CSV table of C-alpha atoms and ligand atoms in Angstrom, one decimal:
chain,number,residue,atom,x,y,z
A,65,MET,CA,0.0,0.0,0.0
A,66,LEU,CA,2.8,2.4,1.0
A,67,GLU,CA,6.5,2.1,0.2
A,68,PHE,CA,9.5,4.3,0.9
A,69,ASP,CA,12.3,3.3,-1.5
A,70,ASN,CA,15.7,4.6,-0.4
A,71,VAL,CA,14.3,8.0,0.5
A,72,CYS,CA,16.8,10.8,1.5
A,73,PHE,CA,15.6,14.0,3.0
A,74,GLN,CA,17.1,17.1,4.8
A,75,TYR,CA,15.5,20.4,5.6
A,76,GLU,CA,17.3,23.2,3.8
A,77,VAL,CA,17.9,25.2,6.9
A,78,ASP,CA,19.3,22.2,8.9
A,79,ASP,CA,22.8,20.9,8.8
A,80,TYR,CA,21.8,17.3,9.4
A,81,ALA,CA,19.8,14.8,7.3
A,82,ILE,CA,16.5,13.5,8.7
A,83,MET,CA,16.5,10.4,6.6
A,84,ASP,CA,19.2,8.6,4.6
A,85,LYS,CA,18.2,5.9,2.2
A,86,LEU,CA,15.1,5.0,4.3
A,87,SER,CA,13.1,2.0,2.9
A,88,PHE,CA,10.0,0.4,4.5
A,89,GLN,CA,6.7,-1.0,3.4
A,90,ILE,CA,3.1,-0.9,4.8
A,91,GLN,CA,0.7,-3.6,3.5
A,92,ASP,CA,-2.9,-3.1,2.5
A,93,GLY,CA,-5.2,-3.0,5.6
A,94,GLU,CA,-2.4,-2.9,8.2
A,95,PHE,CA,-2.6,-0.7,11.3
A,96,VAL,CA,0.9,0.4,11.9
A,97,CYS,CA,2.2,2.8,14.6
A,98,VAL,CA,5.4,4.8,14.2
A,99,ILE,CA,7.1,5.6,17.5
A,100,GLY,CA,10.2,7.6,18.3
A,101,PRO,CA,11.3,10.5,20.5
A,102,SER,CA,10.1,14.0,19.7
A,103,GLY,CA,12.0,15.6,16.9
A,104,CYS,CA,13.3,12.4,15.3
A,105,GLY,CA,11.4,13.0,12.1
A,106,LYS,CA,8.1,11.1,12.4
A,107,SER,CA,5.9,13.9,11.1
A,108,THR,CA,8.4,14.4,8.3
A,109,ILE,CA,7.6,10.9,7.1
A,110,PHE,CA,3.9,12.1,6.8
A,111,ARG,CA,4.9,15.3,5.0
A,112,LEU,CA,6.7,13.3,2.4
A,113,VAL,CA,3.7,11.0,1.9
A,114,ASN,CA,1.2,13.9,1.5
A,115,LYS,CA,3.6,15.9,-0.8
A,116,LEU,CA,4.0,18.8,1.6
A,117,LEU,CA,7.7,17.9,1.1
A,118,THR,CA,9.6,16.2,-1.7
A,119,PRO,CA,12.4,13.7,-1.2
A,120,ASP,CA,16.0,14.7,-2.1
A,121,ALA,CA,16.4,11.2,-3.5
A,122,GLY,CA,14.5,8.0,-3.6
A,123,ARG,CA,10.8,7.4,-4.2
A,124,VAL,CA,7.5,7.2,-2.2
A,125,LEU,CA,5.0,4.8,-3.8
A,126,VAL,CA,1.3,4.2,-3.0
A,127,ASN,CA,-0.2,1.1,-4.5
A,128,GLY,CA,3.0,0.5,-6.4
A,129,GLN,CA,2.8,3.9,-8.2
A,130,PRO,CA,4.9,7.0,-7.5
A,131,ILE,CA,2.9,9.6,-5.6
A,132,GLU,CA,3.7,12.4,-8.1
A,133,THR,CA,1.3,10.8,-10.6
A,134,GLN,CA,-1.5,10.4,-8.0
A,135,LYS,CA,-4.2,12.5,-6.4
A,136,ASN,CA,-6.4,11.8,-3.3
A,137,TYR,CA,-4.4,8.8,-2.3
A,138,CYS,CA,-4.2,9.6,1.4
A,139,GLY,CA,-6.2,11.3,4.1
A,140,TYR,CA,-4.2,13.2,6.8
A,141,MET,CA,-5.3,14.0,10.3
A,142,PRO,CA,-3.1,16.2,12.5
A,143,GLN,CA,-2.9,16.5,16.3
A,144,HIS,CA,-5.4,19.3,16.5
A,145,ASP,CA,-8.7,19.0,14.8
A,146,LEU,CA,-8.3,22.1,12.7
A,147,LEU,CA,-12.1,22.5,12.3
A,148,PHE,CA,-13.0,25.9,11.0
A,149,PRO,CA,-15.0,27.7,13.7
A,150,TRP,CA,-17.0,29.7,11.2
A,151,ARG,CA,-18.4,26.6,9.5
A,152,THR,CA,-20.9,24.2,11.0
A,153,VAL,CA,-19.6,20.7,11.8
A,154,ARG,CA,-21.3,19.3,8.7
A,155,GLU,CA,-19.8,22.1,6.5
A,156,ASN,CA,-16.4,21.2,7.9
A,157,VAL,CA,-16.9,17.5,7.0
A,158,MET,CA,-17.9,18.6,3.5
A,159,LEU,CA,-14.6,20.4,2.9
A,160,PRO,CA,-12.6,17.6,1.2
A,161,MET,CA,-15.5,17.1,-1.3
A,162,GLU,CA,-15.6,20.8,-2.0
A,163,ILE,CA,-11.9,20.8,-2.7
A,164,GLN,CA,-12.1,17.7,-4.9
A,165,GLY,CA,-15.1,19.1,-6.8
A,166,GLY,CA,-17.6,17.2,-8.9
A,167,TYR,CA,-20.3,16.8,-6.2
A,168,THR,CA,-23.6,18.6,-6.0
A,169,LYS,CA,-24.4,20.4,-2.7
A,170,ALA,CA,-27.1,17.7,-1.9
A,171,GLU,CA,-24.6,14.9,-2.5
A,172,MET,CA,-22.0,16.5,-0.3
A,173,GLN,CA,-24.6,17.0,2.5
A,174,LYS,CA,-25.8,13.4,2.2
A,175,ARG,CA,-22.2,12.0,2.4
A,176,ALA,CA,-21.3,14.3,5.2
A,177,ASP,CA,-24.4,13.3,7.2
A,178,GLU,CA,-23.6,9.6,6.6
A,179,ALA,CA,-20.0,10.1,7.7
A,180,LEU,CA,-21.1,12.0,10.9
A,181,ALA,CA,-23.6,9.2,11.7
A,182,SER,CA,-20.8,6.6,11.3
A,183,VAL,CA,-18.8,8.4,14.0
A,184,GLY,CA,-21.8,8.8,16.3
A,185,LEU,CA,-22.4,12.5,15.6
A,186,SER,CA,-25.8,12.4,13.8
A,187,ASP,CA,-27.3,15.2,15.7
A,188,TRP,CA,-24.3,17.5,15.7
A,189,GLY,CA,-23.9,18.5,12.1
A,190,GLN,CA,-25.7,21.8,12.4
A,191,LYS,CA,-23.7,22.8,15.5
A,192,SER,CA,-20.6,24.9,15.6
A,193,PRO,CA,-17.3,23.0,16.4
A,194,ARG,CA,-17.0,25.0,19.6
A,195,GLU,CA,-20.1,23.3,21.0
A,196,LEU,CA,-18.5,19.9,20.8
A,197,SER,CA,-16.2,18.2,23.3
A,198,GLY,CA,-12.5,17.5,22.4
A,199,GLY,CA,-13.3,13.9,21.7
A,200,MET,CA,-16.3,14.7,19.5
A,201,ARG,CA,-14.3,17.3,17.5
A,202,GLN,CA,-11.6,14.6,16.8
A,203,ARG,CA,-14.4,12.2,15.7
A,204,ALA,CA,-15.7,14.9,13.3
A,205,ALA,CA,-12.1,15.5,12.1
A,206,PHE,CA,-11.7,11.8,11.5
A,207,ALA,CA,-15.0,11.7,9.5
A,208,ARG,CA,-13.6,14.5,7.4
A,209,THR,CA,-10.3,12.6,6.9
A,210,VAL,CA,-12.2,9.5,5.8
A,211,LEU,CA,-14.3,11.5,3.3
A,212,THR,CA,-11.1,12.2,1.3
A,213,GLY,CA,-12.1,8.8,0.0
A,214,SER,CA,-8.6,7.4,0.4
A,215,ASP,CA,-7.7,4.0,1.6
A,216,LEU,CA,-4.6,5.2,3.3
A,217,LEU,CA,-5.0,7.3,6.5
A,218,LEU,CA,-2.1,9.2,8.1
A,219,LEU,CA,-3.0,10.0,11.7
A,220,ASP,CA,-0.4,12.3,13.5
A,221,GLU,CA,-0.9,12.0,17.3
A,222,PRO,CA,-4.6,12.6,16.9
A,223,PHE,CA,-5.5,12.0,20.5
A,224,SER,CA,-2.5,13.5,22.3
A,225,ALA,CA,-4.4,16.8,23.2
A,226,LEU,CA,-7.3,14.9,24.8
A,227,ASP,CA,-7.6,14.0,28.5
A,228,TYR,CA,-6.6,10.5,29.5
A,229,LEU,CA,-10.0,8.8,29.7
A,230,THR,CA,-11.2,10.4,26.5
A,231,ARG,CA,-8.0,9.2,24.9
A,232,LEU,CA,-8.7,5.6,26.0
A,233,SER,CA,-12.2,5.7,24.6
A,234,MET,CA,-11.0,7.2,21.3
A,235,ARG,CA,-8.5,4.4,20.9
A,236,GLU,CA,-11.2,1.8,21.2
A,237,TRP,CA,-13.4,3.8,18.9
A,238,LEU,CA,-10.7,4.1,16.3
A,239,LEU,CA,-10.1,0.4,16.2
A,240,GLU,CA,-13.8,-0.2,15.7
A,241,GLN,CA,-13.7,2.2,12.7
A,242,TRP,CA,-10.6,0.5,11.3
A,243,GLU,CA,-12.1,-3.0,11.6
A,244,ARG,CA,-15.2,-1.8,9.9
A,245,ASP,CA,-13.7,0.3,7.1
A,246,GLN,CA,-10.7,-1.8,6.4
A,247,LYS,CA,-8.5,1.2,5.7
A,248,THR,CA,-4.7,1.2,6.0
A,249,VAL,CA,-3.7,3.3,9.0
A,250,LEU,CA,-0.3,4.8,9.7
A,251,PHE,CA,-0.4,6.3,13.2
A,252,ILE,CA,2.3,8.5,14.8
A,253,THR,CA,2.6,8.4,18.6
A,254,HIS,CA,5.2,8.7,21.2
A,255,ASP,CA,3.0,6.8,23.6
A,256,VAL,CA,4.2,3.2,23.9
A,257,GLU,CA,0.9,2.0,25.4
A,258,GLU,CA,-1.1,3.6,22.7
A,259,ALA,CA,1.1,1.9,20.0
A,260,LEU,CA,0.7,-1.5,21.7
A,261,PHE,CA,-3.1,-1.1,22.0
A,262,LEU,CA,-3.6,-0.1,18.5
A,263,SER,CA,-1.2,-1.7,16.1
A,264,GLY,CA,-0.5,-5.0,14.5
A,265,ARG,CA,3.0,-3.8,13.9
A,266,ILE,CA,5.1,-1.0,15.4
A,267,LEU,CA,7.9,0.8,13.5
A,268,VAL,CA,10.5,2.2,15.8
A,269,VAL,CA,12.7,5.1,14.8
A,270,GLU,CA,16.1,3.9,16.0
A,271,SER,CA,18.5,6.4,14.6
A,272,THR,CA,19.1,9.9,13.3
A,273,PRO,CA,19.3,10.2,10.4
A,274,MET,CA,16.7,7.5,9.9
A,275,THR,CA,18.4,4.7,7.8
A,276,HIS,CA,15.8,2.1,8.7
A,277,LEU,CA,12.8,1.5,11.0
A,278,ARG,CA,12.8,-1.4,13.3
A,279,SER,CA,9.6,-3.5,12.7
A,280,ILE,CA,8.1,-5.2,15.7
A,281,GLU,CA,5.0,-7.4,15.5
A,282,VAL,CA,2.5,-6.9,18.4
A,283,PRO,CA,1.7,-10.4,19.7
A,284,ALA,CA,-2.1,-9.8,20.0
A,285,GLY,CA,-5.0,-10.1,17.6
A,286,TYR,CA,-8.1,-8.1,17.0
A,287,PRO,CA,-10.6,-7.2,18.3
A,288,ARG,CA,-8.3,-6.1,21.1
A,289,THR,CA,-9.1,-5.3,24.7
A,290,ARG,CA,-7.3,-3.2,27.2
A,291,GLU,CA,-6.9,-6.3,29.4
A,292,GLU,CA,-4.6,-7.8,26.8
A,293,LEU,CA,-2.1,-5.0,27.5
A,294,ALA,CA,-1.5,-6.7,30.9
A,295,ARG,CA,-0.3,-10.0,29.3
A,296,PRO,CA,3.3,-10.8,30.3
A,297,GLU,CA,4.6,-10.8,26.7
A,298,ILE,CA,3.0,-7.4,26.0
A,299,LEU,CA,4.4,-6.0,29.2
A,300,SER,CA,7.8,-7.2,28.4
A,301,LEU,CA,7.5,-5.7,24.9
A,302,LYS,CA,6.4,-2.5,26.5
A,303,GLU,CA,9.6,-2.4,28.6
A,304,ASP,CA,11.8,-3.2,25.5
A,305,LEU,CA,10.1,-0.3,23.6
A,306,ILE,CA,10.6,2.1,26.5
A,307,GLN,CA,14.3,1.1,26.6
A,308,MET,CA,14.7,1.7,22.9
A,309,LEU,CA,13.1,5.1,23.1
A,310,ARG,CA,15.2,6.1,26.1
A,311,ARG,CA,18.4,5.1,24.4
A,312,ASP,CA,17.3,7.1,21.4
A,313,ALA,CA,16.5,10.2,23.5
A,314,LYS,CA,20.0,10.4,24.9
B,538,ADP,P1,8.7,14.4,15.1
B,538,ADP,O1,7.4,14.4,14.3
B,538,ADP,O2,9.4,13.1,15.3
B,538,ADP,O3,8.6,15.2,16.4
B,538,ADP,P2,9.5,16.2,12.9
B,538,ADP,O4,9.4,15.3,11.7
B,538,ADP,O5,8.5,17.2,13.1
B,538,ADP,O6,9.7,15.3,14.2
B,538,ADP,O7,10.9,17.0,12.9
B,538,ADP,C1,12.2,16.3,12.7
B,538,ADP,C2,13.3,17.3,12.8
B,538,ADP,O8,13.3,18.2,11.7
B,538,ADP,C3,13.3,18.2,14.1
B,538,ADP,O9,14.5,18.1,14.7
B,538,ADP,C4,12.9,19.6,13.6
B,538,ADP,O10,13.7,20.5,14.3
B,538,ADP,C5,13.3,19.6,12.2
B,538,ADP,N1,12.3,20.3,11.4
B,538,ADP,C6,10.9,20.0,11.4
B,538,ADP,N2,10.3,20.8,10.6
B,538,ADP,C7,11.2,21.6,10.0
B,538,ADP,C8,11.2,22.7,9.1
B,538,ADP,N3,10.0,23.1,8.5
B,538,ADP,N4,12.3,23.3,8.8
B,538,ADP,C9,13.5,22.9,9.3
B,538,ADP,N5,13.6,21.9,10.2
B,538,ADP,C10,12.5,21.3,10.6
C-alpha cells in the first residue's frame, strides 16, 4: 500500500539529514504505529507522503505507483482537529469534497451526514465545532479525513491533546472504525501503550538520520481489549520499547 524506497531528506535550513536511504513498506489493511522520540522525524515521514515535502532522493510509492502521478491517495489528520470555527460541523466535514469538486451540494450534505452518523455524531452536524467536546471534535475531524475517500489514513498523534480517559475511549473507537472500514492506517505516537493497544506492527525510529525503521509485530490479535495489555509478553515488549526510546532520546 505504501512504500518508501531509499528516501533521503534534509530540511534546507538544517545541517543534518532527517533520513538517509530509508526504505520500508506498509501492507494493505495494516494498522501500523510509528514511535520515536520528539523531533526524530516522524511527522516528516507524513509530510513526504502527503507531498508537503519532496524527497531529495528515492521514491515514495502508493499502490506501487509513484505519488507524483496520483491525487487523493491519502487522508491526513493532525494532532489538532483544525475544524474551521465559522463553519458548522457538517460544513467542515464537507470540505474535502468541495476541494475535490464534482459533487452537488445535496450529494455533499448526504455524504457528510452519513459520515457523521458513522462516527456517532448524527445530531451534531448543524452545531458549531466549539459546541463539541474535544473527543467529539476529533471524531468529526476523523470523519472529514475519511471523506477524502482514500484507503490510506495518516494520523499524526490525533489523541494527544485529549484527556486520559477520552483518549482511552477514542483508541477503542478508532479500532472499531478501522475493523469496519478496512483502511490502511499509519499512526504516529510517542506513547508506547497507545502503540501497543492499536497496532498490529510497530515501527520504531532507532537512529538519526533514519536509515531504517525497526519493525516489531505486536503479539495480540483483533478485536483487542485493554486487558490484553496486561499480558506478560505485551508488558515485556512495552519495557523493551521504552528502553529503545530512552536510548534514542540520549
Ligand atoms: P517528530 O514528528 O518526530 O517530532 P519532525 O518530523 O516534526 O519530528 O521534525 C524532525 C526534525 O526536523 C526536528 O529536529 C525539527 O527541528 C526539524 N524540522 C521540522 N520541521 C522543520 C522545518 N520546517 N524546517 C526545518 N527543520 C524542521
